[in-house]
PDB file of C-alpha atoms in Angstrom:
ATOM      1  CA  UNK F1496     105.073 129.813  88.678  1.00 44.00           C
ATOM      2  CA  UNK F1497     101.600 127.564  89.571  1.00 48.00           C
ATOM      3  CA  UNK F1498     102.686 125.433  92.357  1.00 48.00           C
ATOM      4  CA  UNK F1499     101.726 122.438  89.848  1.00 54.00           C
ATOM      5  CA  UNK F1500     104.547 123.545  87.630  1.00 82.00           C
ATOM      6  CA  UNK F1501     107.319 122.863  90.769  1.00 92.00           C
ATOM      7  CA  UNK F1502     106.573 119.919  91.493  1.00 95.00           C
ATOM      8  CA  UNK F1503     108.735 118.442  87.797  1.00 96.00           C
ATOM      9  CA  UNK F1504     111.088 120.983  89.423  1.00 95.00           C
ATOM     10  CA  UNK F1505     111.045 120.076  93.187  1.00 97.00           C
ATOM     11  CA  UNK F1506     111.060 115.710  92.664  1.00 97.00           C
ATOM     12  CA  UNK F1507     113.954 117.089  90.895  1.00 97.00           C
ATOM     13  CA  UNK F1508     116.039 118.883  93.895  1.00 97.00           C
ATOM     14  CA  UNK F1509     114.943 115.964  96.303  1.00 98.00           C
ATOM     15  CA  UNK F1510     115.793 113.061  94.109  1.00 98.00           C
ATOM     16  CA  UNK F1511     119.292 115.271  92.962  1.00 97.00           C
ATOM     17  CA  UNK F1512     120.689 115.272  96.224  1.00 98.00           C
ATOM     18  CA  UNK F1513     119.670 112.869  97.167  1.00 97.00           C
ATOM     19  CA  UNK F1514     121.503 111.317  94.049  1.00 97.00           C
ATOM     20  CA  UNK F1515     124.084 113.047  95.545  1.00 97.00           C
ATOM     21  CA  UNK F1516     123.936 112.128  98.790  1.00 97.00           C
ATOM     22  CA  UNK F1517     124.467 107.934  97.799  1.00 96.00           C
ATOM     23  CA  UNK F1518     126.928 108.426  94.915  1.00 95.00           C
ATOM     24  CA  UNK F1519     129.270 108.777  97.989  1.00 95.00           C
ATOM     25  CA  UNK F1520     131.327 106.186  98.850  1.00 94.00           C
ATOM     26  CA  UNK F1521     128.692 102.963  97.325  1.00 94.00           C
ATOM     27  CA  UNK F1522     128.984  99.711  97.662  1.00 91.00           C
ATOM     28  CA  UNK F1523     130.922  98.829  94.019  1.00 87.00           C
ATOM     29  CA  UNK F1524     132.271 102.146  92.581  1.00 89.00           C
ATOM     30  CA  UNK F1525     131.951 100.774  88.490  1.00 84.00           C
ATOM     31  CA  UNK F1526     128.515  99.321  89.266  1.00 82.00           C
ATOM     32  CA  UNK F1527     127.410 102.487  90.299  1.00 90.00           C
ATOM     33  CA  UNK F1528     129.054 104.259  87.680  1.00 88.00           C
ATOM     34  CA  UNK F1529     127.095 101.090  85.181  1.00 82.00           C
ATOM     35  CA  UNK F1530     123.892 101.944  86.853  1.00 85.00           C
ATOM     36  CA  UNK F1531     123.289 105.555  87.047  1.00 92.00           C
ATOM     37  CA  UNK F1532     124.682 106.324  83.759  1.00 90.00           C
ATOM     38  CA  UNK F1533     121.592 105.298  81.904  1.00 89.00           C
ATOM     39  CA  UNK F1534     119.712 107.042  84.900  1.00 94.00           C
ATOM     40  CA  UNK F1535     122.169 110.186  83.858  1.00 96.00           C
ATOM     41  CA  UNK F1536     120.804 110.448  79.998  1.00 96.00           C
ATOM     42  CA  UNK F1537     117.162 109.891  81.251  1.00 96.00           C
ATOM     43  CA  UNK F1538     116.856 112.657  83.285  1.00 97.00           C
ATOM     44  CA  UNK F1539     119.043 114.972  81.604  1.00 97.00           C
ATOM     45  CA  UNK F1540     116.582 114.056  78.419  1.00 96.00           C
ATOM     46  CA  UNK F1541     113.666 115.297  80.915  1.00 96.00           C
ATOM     47  CA  UNK F1542     115.453 118.700  81.002  1.00 96.00           C
ATOM     48  CA  UNK F1543     115.900 118.798  78.144  1.00 96.00           C
ATOM     49  CA  UNK F1544     112.134 118.117  76.646  1.00 95.00           C
ATOM     50  CA  UNK F1545     109.978 119.758  79.439  1.00 95.00           C
ATOM     51  CA  UNK F1546     109.340 122.743  78.089  1.00 92.00           C
ATOM     52  CA  UNK F1547     108.126 120.990  74.559  1.00 93.00           C
ATOM     53  CA  UNK F1548     106.592 118.167  76.365  1.00 94.00           C
ATOM     54  CA  UNK F1549     105.048 118.207  79.914  1.00 95.00           C
ATOM     55  CA  UNK F1550     104.326 114.263  81.859  1.00 96.00           C
ATOM     56  CA  UNK F1551     101.544 115.109  84.184  1.00 95.00           C
ATOM     57  CA  UNK F1552     102.544 115.455  87.667  1.00 95.00           C
ATOM     58  CA  UNK F1553     101.422 111.535  87.886  1.00 95.00           C
ATOM     59  CA  UNK F1554     103.594 110.958  85.628  1.00 97.00           C
ATOM     60  CA  UNK F1555     106.755 112.337  87.392  1.00 97.00           C
ATOM     61  CA  UNK F1556     105.982 111.210  90.354  1.00 97.00           C
ATOM     62  CA  UNK F1557     106.547 107.669  89.458  1.00 97.00           C
ATOM     63  CA  UNK F1558     109.383 108.303  87.778  1.00 98.00           C
ATOM     64  CA  UNK F1559     110.280 109.798  90.609  1.00 98.00           C
ATOM     65  CA  UNK F1560     110.015 107.015  93.281  1.00 97.00           C
ATOM     66  CA  UNK F1561     111.312 104.197  90.466  1.00 97.00           C
ATOM     67  CA  UNK F1562     114.714 107.068  90.210  1.00 97.00           C
ATOM     68  CA  UNK F1563     114.699 106.619  93.865  1.00 97.00           C
ATOM     69  CA  UNK F1564     114.250 102.807  93.852  1.00 95.00           C
ATOM     70  CA  UNK F1565     116.175 102.603  91.421  1.00 94.00           C
ATOM     71  CA  UNK F1566     119.892 104.770  92.664  1.00 96.00           C
ATOM     72  CA  UNK F1567     119.310 103.244  96.071  1.00 94.00           C
ATOM     73  CA  UNK F1568     119.489  99.637  94.385  1.00 91.00           C
ATOM     74  CA  UNK F1569     123.081 101.276  92.916  1.00 90.00           C
ATOM     75  CA  UNK F1570     124.244 102.691  95.925  1.00 93.00           C
ATOM     76  CA  UNK F1571     124.204  98.892  97.197  1.00 89.00           C
ATOM     77  CA  UNK F1572     124.068  96.982  94.219  1.00 84.00           C
ATOM     78  CA  UNK F1573     120.914  94.972  94.093  1.00 80.00           C
ATOM     79  CA  UNK F1574     122.574  92.546  95.383  1.00 79.00           C
ATOM     80  CA  UNK F1575     123.684  93.986  99.193  1.00 81.00           C
ATOM     81  CA  UNK F1576     120.168  96.232  99.389  1.00 81.00           C
ATOM     82  CA  UNK F1577     120.117  95.493 102.835  1.00 81.00           C
ATOM     83  CA  UNK F1578     116.600  95.527 103.979  1.00 78.00           C
ATOM     84  CA  UNK F1579     115.485  93.022 101.182  1.00 73.00           C
ATOM     85  CA  UNK F1580     119.634  90.469 102.916  1.00 71.00           C
ATOM     86  CA  UNK F1581     116.718  91.057 105.978  1.00 73.00           C
ATOM     87  CA  UNK F1582     113.513  89.858 104.458  1.00 74.00           C
ATOM     88  CA  UNK F1583     116.497  86.774 102.643  1.00 72.00           C
ATOM     89  CA  UNK F1584     117.557  85.900 105.787  1.00 75.00           C
ATOM     90  CA  UNK F1585     114.203  86.387 107.098  1.00 76.00           C
ATOM     91  CA  UNK F1586     111.982  83.905 105.463  1.00 70.00           C
ATOM     92  CA  UNK F1587     114.804  82.102 104.521  1.00 71.00           C
ATOM     93  CA  UNK F1588     114.738  83.092 100.458  1.00 70.00           C
ATOM     94  CA  UNK F1589     117.358  81.986  97.824  1.00 73.00           C
ATOM     95  CA  UNK F1590     118.296  85.868  96.850  1.00 76.00           C
ATOM     96  CA  UNK F1591     117.571  89.203  97.553  1.00 76.00           C
ATOM     97  CA  UNK F1592     114.427  90.625  95.520  1.00 78.00           C
ATOM     98  CA  UNK F1593     115.363  93.748  95.910  1.00 84.00           C
ATOM     99  CA  UNK F1594     115.921  94.029  91.661  1.00 87.00           C
ATOM    100  CA  UNK F1595     112.824  92.011  91.131  1.00 87.00           C
ATOM    101  CA  UNK F1596     111.082  95.581  93.339  1.00 90.00           C
ATOM    102  CA  UNK F1597     112.762  97.692  90.830  1.00 93.00           C
ATOM    103  CA  UNK F1598     111.674  96.279  87.758  1.00 93.00           C
ATOM    104  CA  UNK F1599     108.653  95.585  88.418  1.00 96.00           C
ATOM    105  CA  UNK F1600     107.926  98.747  89.290  1.00 96.00           C
ATOM    106  CA  UNK F1601     110.247 100.162  85.821  1.00 96.00           C
ATOM    107  CA  UNK F1602     106.688  98.335  84.131  1.00 96.00           C
ATOM    108  CA  UNK F1603     105.150 100.372  86.775  1.00 97.00           C
ATOM    109  CA  UNK F1604     106.084 103.484  86.506  1.00 97.00           C
ATOM    110  CA  UNK F1605     106.807 103.847  83.152  1.00 97.00           C
ATOM    111  CA  UNK F1606     103.285 102.984  81.578  1.00 97.00           C
ATOM    112  CA  UNK F1607     101.415 106.329  82.576  1.00 97.00           C
ATOM    113  CA  UNK F1608     104.546 108.452  81.028  1.00 97.00           C
ATOM    114  CA  UNK F1609     104.208 106.481  77.412  1.00 97.00           C
ATOM    115  CA  UNK F1610     100.522 106.502  77.142  1.00 97.00           C
ATOM    116  CA  UNK F1611     100.830 110.088  77.513  1.00 96.00           C
ATOM    117  CA  UNK F1612     102.452 110.034  74.766  1.00 95.00           C
ATOM    118  CA  UNK F1613     101.252 108.134  72.961  1.00 95.00           C
ATOM    119  CA  UNK F1614      98.011 109.952  73.450  1.00 95.00           C
ATOM    120  CA  UNK F1615      98.657 113.571  73.732  1.00 95.00           C
ATOM    121  CA  UNK F1616     101.621 114.026  70.253  1.00 92.00           C
ATOM    122  CA  UNK F1617     100.607 110.608  68.638  1.00 93.00           C
ATOM    123  CA  UNK F1618      97.088 111.233  69.405  1.00 93.00           C
ATOM    124  CA  UNK F1619      96.544 107.479  69.386  1.00 91.00           C
ATOM    125  CA  UNK F1620      92.753 106.650  70.746  1.00 90.00           C
ATOM    126  CA  UNK F1621      91.207 102.924  71.536  1.00 90.00           C
ATOM    127  CA  UNK F1622      93.012 100.195  72.184  1.00 91.00           C
ATOM    128  CA  UNK F1623      95.858 101.067  70.741  1.00 93.00           C
ATOM    129  CA  UNK F1624      96.988 103.901  73.249  1.00 94.00           C
ATOM    130  CA  UNK F1625      96.331 101.064  75.996  1.00 94.00           C
ATOM    131  CA  UNK F1626      98.684  98.524  74.188  1.00 95.00           C
ATOM    132  CA  UNK F1627     101.529 101.060  72.785  1.00 96.00           C
ATOM    133  CA  UNK F1628     102.712 101.331  76.389  1.00 96.00           C
ATOM    134  CA  UNK F1629     102.851  97.640  76.883  1.00 96.00           C
ATOM    135  CA  UNK F1630     104.928  96.885  74.255  1.00 96.00           C
ATOM    136  CA  UNK F1631     107.245  99.308  74.931  1.00 96.00           C
ATOM    137  CA  UNK F1632     107.995  98.904  77.754  1.00 96.00           C
ATOM    138  CA  UNK F1633     108.129  95.142  76.485  1.00 95.00           C
ATOM    139  CA  UNK F1634     111.425  95.998  74.242  1.00 95.00           C
ATOM    140  CA  UNK F1635     112.388  98.677  77.007  1.00 94.00           C
ATOM    141  CA  UNK F1636     112.970  95.576  79.451  1.00 92.00           C
ATOM    142  CA  UNK F1637     114.340  93.154  76.820  1.00 91.00           C
ATOM    143  CA  UNK F1638     117.256  95.976  75.074  1.00 92.00           C
ATOM    144  CA  UNK F1639     118.088  96.622  78.413  1.00 86.00           C
ATOM    145  CA  UNK F1640     118.569  93.034  79.666  1.00 83.00           C
ATOM    146  CA  UNK F1641     121.050  92.574  76.776  1.00 85.00           C
ATOM    147  CA  UNK F1642     122.250  95.630  77.000  1.00 82.00           C
ATOM    148  CA  UNK F1643     123.339  94.823  81.079  1.00 77.00           C
ATOM    149  CA  UNK F1644     124.894  91.792  79.171  1.00 75.00           C
ATOM    150  CA  UNK F1645     126.596  93.147  77.162  1.00 77.00           C
ATOM    151  CA  UNK F1646     128.009  95.967  79.418  1.00 70.00           C
ATOM    152  CA  UNK F1647     130.013  92.455  80.740  1.00 67.00           C
ATOM    153  CA  UNK F1648     131.503  91.608  78.252  1.00 71.00           C
ATOM    154  CA  UNK F1649     132.217  93.889  77.427  1.00 71.00           C
ATOM    155  CA  UNK F1650     134.094  95.381  80.464  1.00 64.00           C
ATOM    156  CA  UNK F1651     135.263  92.237  81.299  1.00 59.00           C
ATOM    157  CA  UNK F1652     132.741  90.535  83.791  1.00 54.00           C
ATOM    158  CA  UNK F1653     135.892  90.195  86.778  1.00 53.00           C
ATOM    159  CA  UNK F1654     135.416  94.624  86.071  1.00 49.00           C
ATOM    160  CA  UNK F1655     131.331  94.029  87.461  1.00 55.00           C
ATOM    161  CA  UNK F1656     131.028  91.160  87.083  1.00 52.00           C
ATOM    162  CA  UNK F1657     127.987  89.008  88.637  1.00 51.00           C
ATOM    163  CA  UNK F1658     126.936  92.534  90.732  1.00 49.00           C
ATOM    164  CA  UNK F1659     126.473  94.328  87.507  1.00 49.00           C
ATOM    165  CA  UNK F1660     123.904  91.599  86.321  1.00 51.00           C
ATOM    166  CA  UNK F1661     122.268  91.016  90.084  1.00 52.00           C
ATOM    167  CA  UNK F1662     121.714  86.842  89.086  1.00 53.00           C
ATOM    168  CA  UNK F1663     122.163  85.529  92.206  1.00 56.00           C
ATOM    169  CA  UNK F1664     123.462  81.827  90.643  1.00 57.00           C
ATOM    170  CA  UNK F1665     119.822  82.526  88.690  1.00 62.00           C
ATOM    171  CA  UNK F1666     120.089  81.576  85.515  1.00 69.00           C
ATOM    172  CA  UNK F1667     116.755  82.368  83.940  1.00 74.00           C
ATOM    173  CA  UNK F1668     117.404  86.020  85.777  1.00 77.00           C
ATOM    174  CA  UNK F1669     117.256  88.298  82.071  1.00 79.00           C
ATOM    175  CA  UNK F1670     113.322  86.565  81.695  1.00 85.00           C
ATOM    176  CA  UNK F1671     112.314  87.243  85.340  1.00 86.00           C
ATOM    177  CA  UNK F1672     113.171  90.355  85.595  1.00 88.00           C
ATOM    178  CA  UNK F1673     111.701  90.340  82.038  1.00 91.00           C
ATOM    179  CA  UNK F1674     108.414  89.199  82.789  1.00 94.00           C
ATOM    180  CA  UNK F1675     108.146  91.457  86.455  1.00 93.00           C
ATOM    181  CA  UNK F1676     108.372  94.947  83.966  1.00 94.00           C
ATOM    182  CA  UNK F1677     105.546  93.022  81.801  1.00 95.00           C
ATOM    183  CA  UNK F1678     103.792  92.507  85.276  1.00 96.00           C
ATOM    184  CA  UNK F1679     103.855  96.067  86.804  1.00 96.00           C
ATOM    185  CA  UNK F1680     103.037  97.947  83.176  1.00 96.00           C
ATOM    186  CA  UNK F1681      99.497  95.179  82.744  1.00 96.00           C
ATOM    187  CA  UNK F1682      98.712  96.088  85.927  1.00 96.00           C
ATOM    188  CA  UNK F1683      98.780 100.007  84.172  1.00 96.00           C
ATOM    189  CA  UNK F1684      96.948  98.988  81.677  1.00 95.00           C
ATOM    190  CA  UNK F1685      94.509  97.876  83.537  1.00 95.00           C
ATOM    191  CA  UNK F1686      94.329 100.532  86.460  1.00 94.00           C
ATOM    192  CA  UNK F1687      94.737 102.820  82.835  1.00 90.00           C
ATOM    193  CA  UNK F1688      92.293 101.765  80.354  1.00 87.00           C
ATOM    194  CA  UNK F1689      89.715 101.619  84.280  1.00 87.00           C
ATOM    195  CA  UNK F1690      90.259 105.336  85.464  1.00 79.00           C
ATOM    196  CA  UNK F1691      89.140 105.838  81.775  1.00 69.00           C
TER     197      UNK F1691
END
């Protein structure tokens, strides 16, 4: 197997080790479970479809980077991420912005794999090959924010509460999270267009 073909396997092994380490004694076990359910399903999907559709190494590195940021956030709950708490205190910010960073990186990282699916599987060309990933990310971000809120309602706020939602007193949190994801996707769209 060539070195290029081993990269996704290496990334999976490194991520799995990190995931297991961060699964030990998370800040809030219920939040950790809620945050990691989709992660495990997504990685399972990537493994099951790997032989039928392989993304570029760039896409795998971007997905790996996003998953690392997300998994660290789920360990601490996004609200209590120490690095951003330090910045919050240092600059007297009203909230911990780690979740904004991860939402931004979602748009940035997922654009390229979706673009590859569109151009290689759906054979999209020209402007639609750039627009489709952007629209898919807007949809994913919106659906995720709705699911996140629905999970809190179904499981009752006393079980997971604002730690999972990560609102930190911001009534416009969901809209801002979507905006950060869209901004990341827009940057990737421009980058993708410029490199072609």
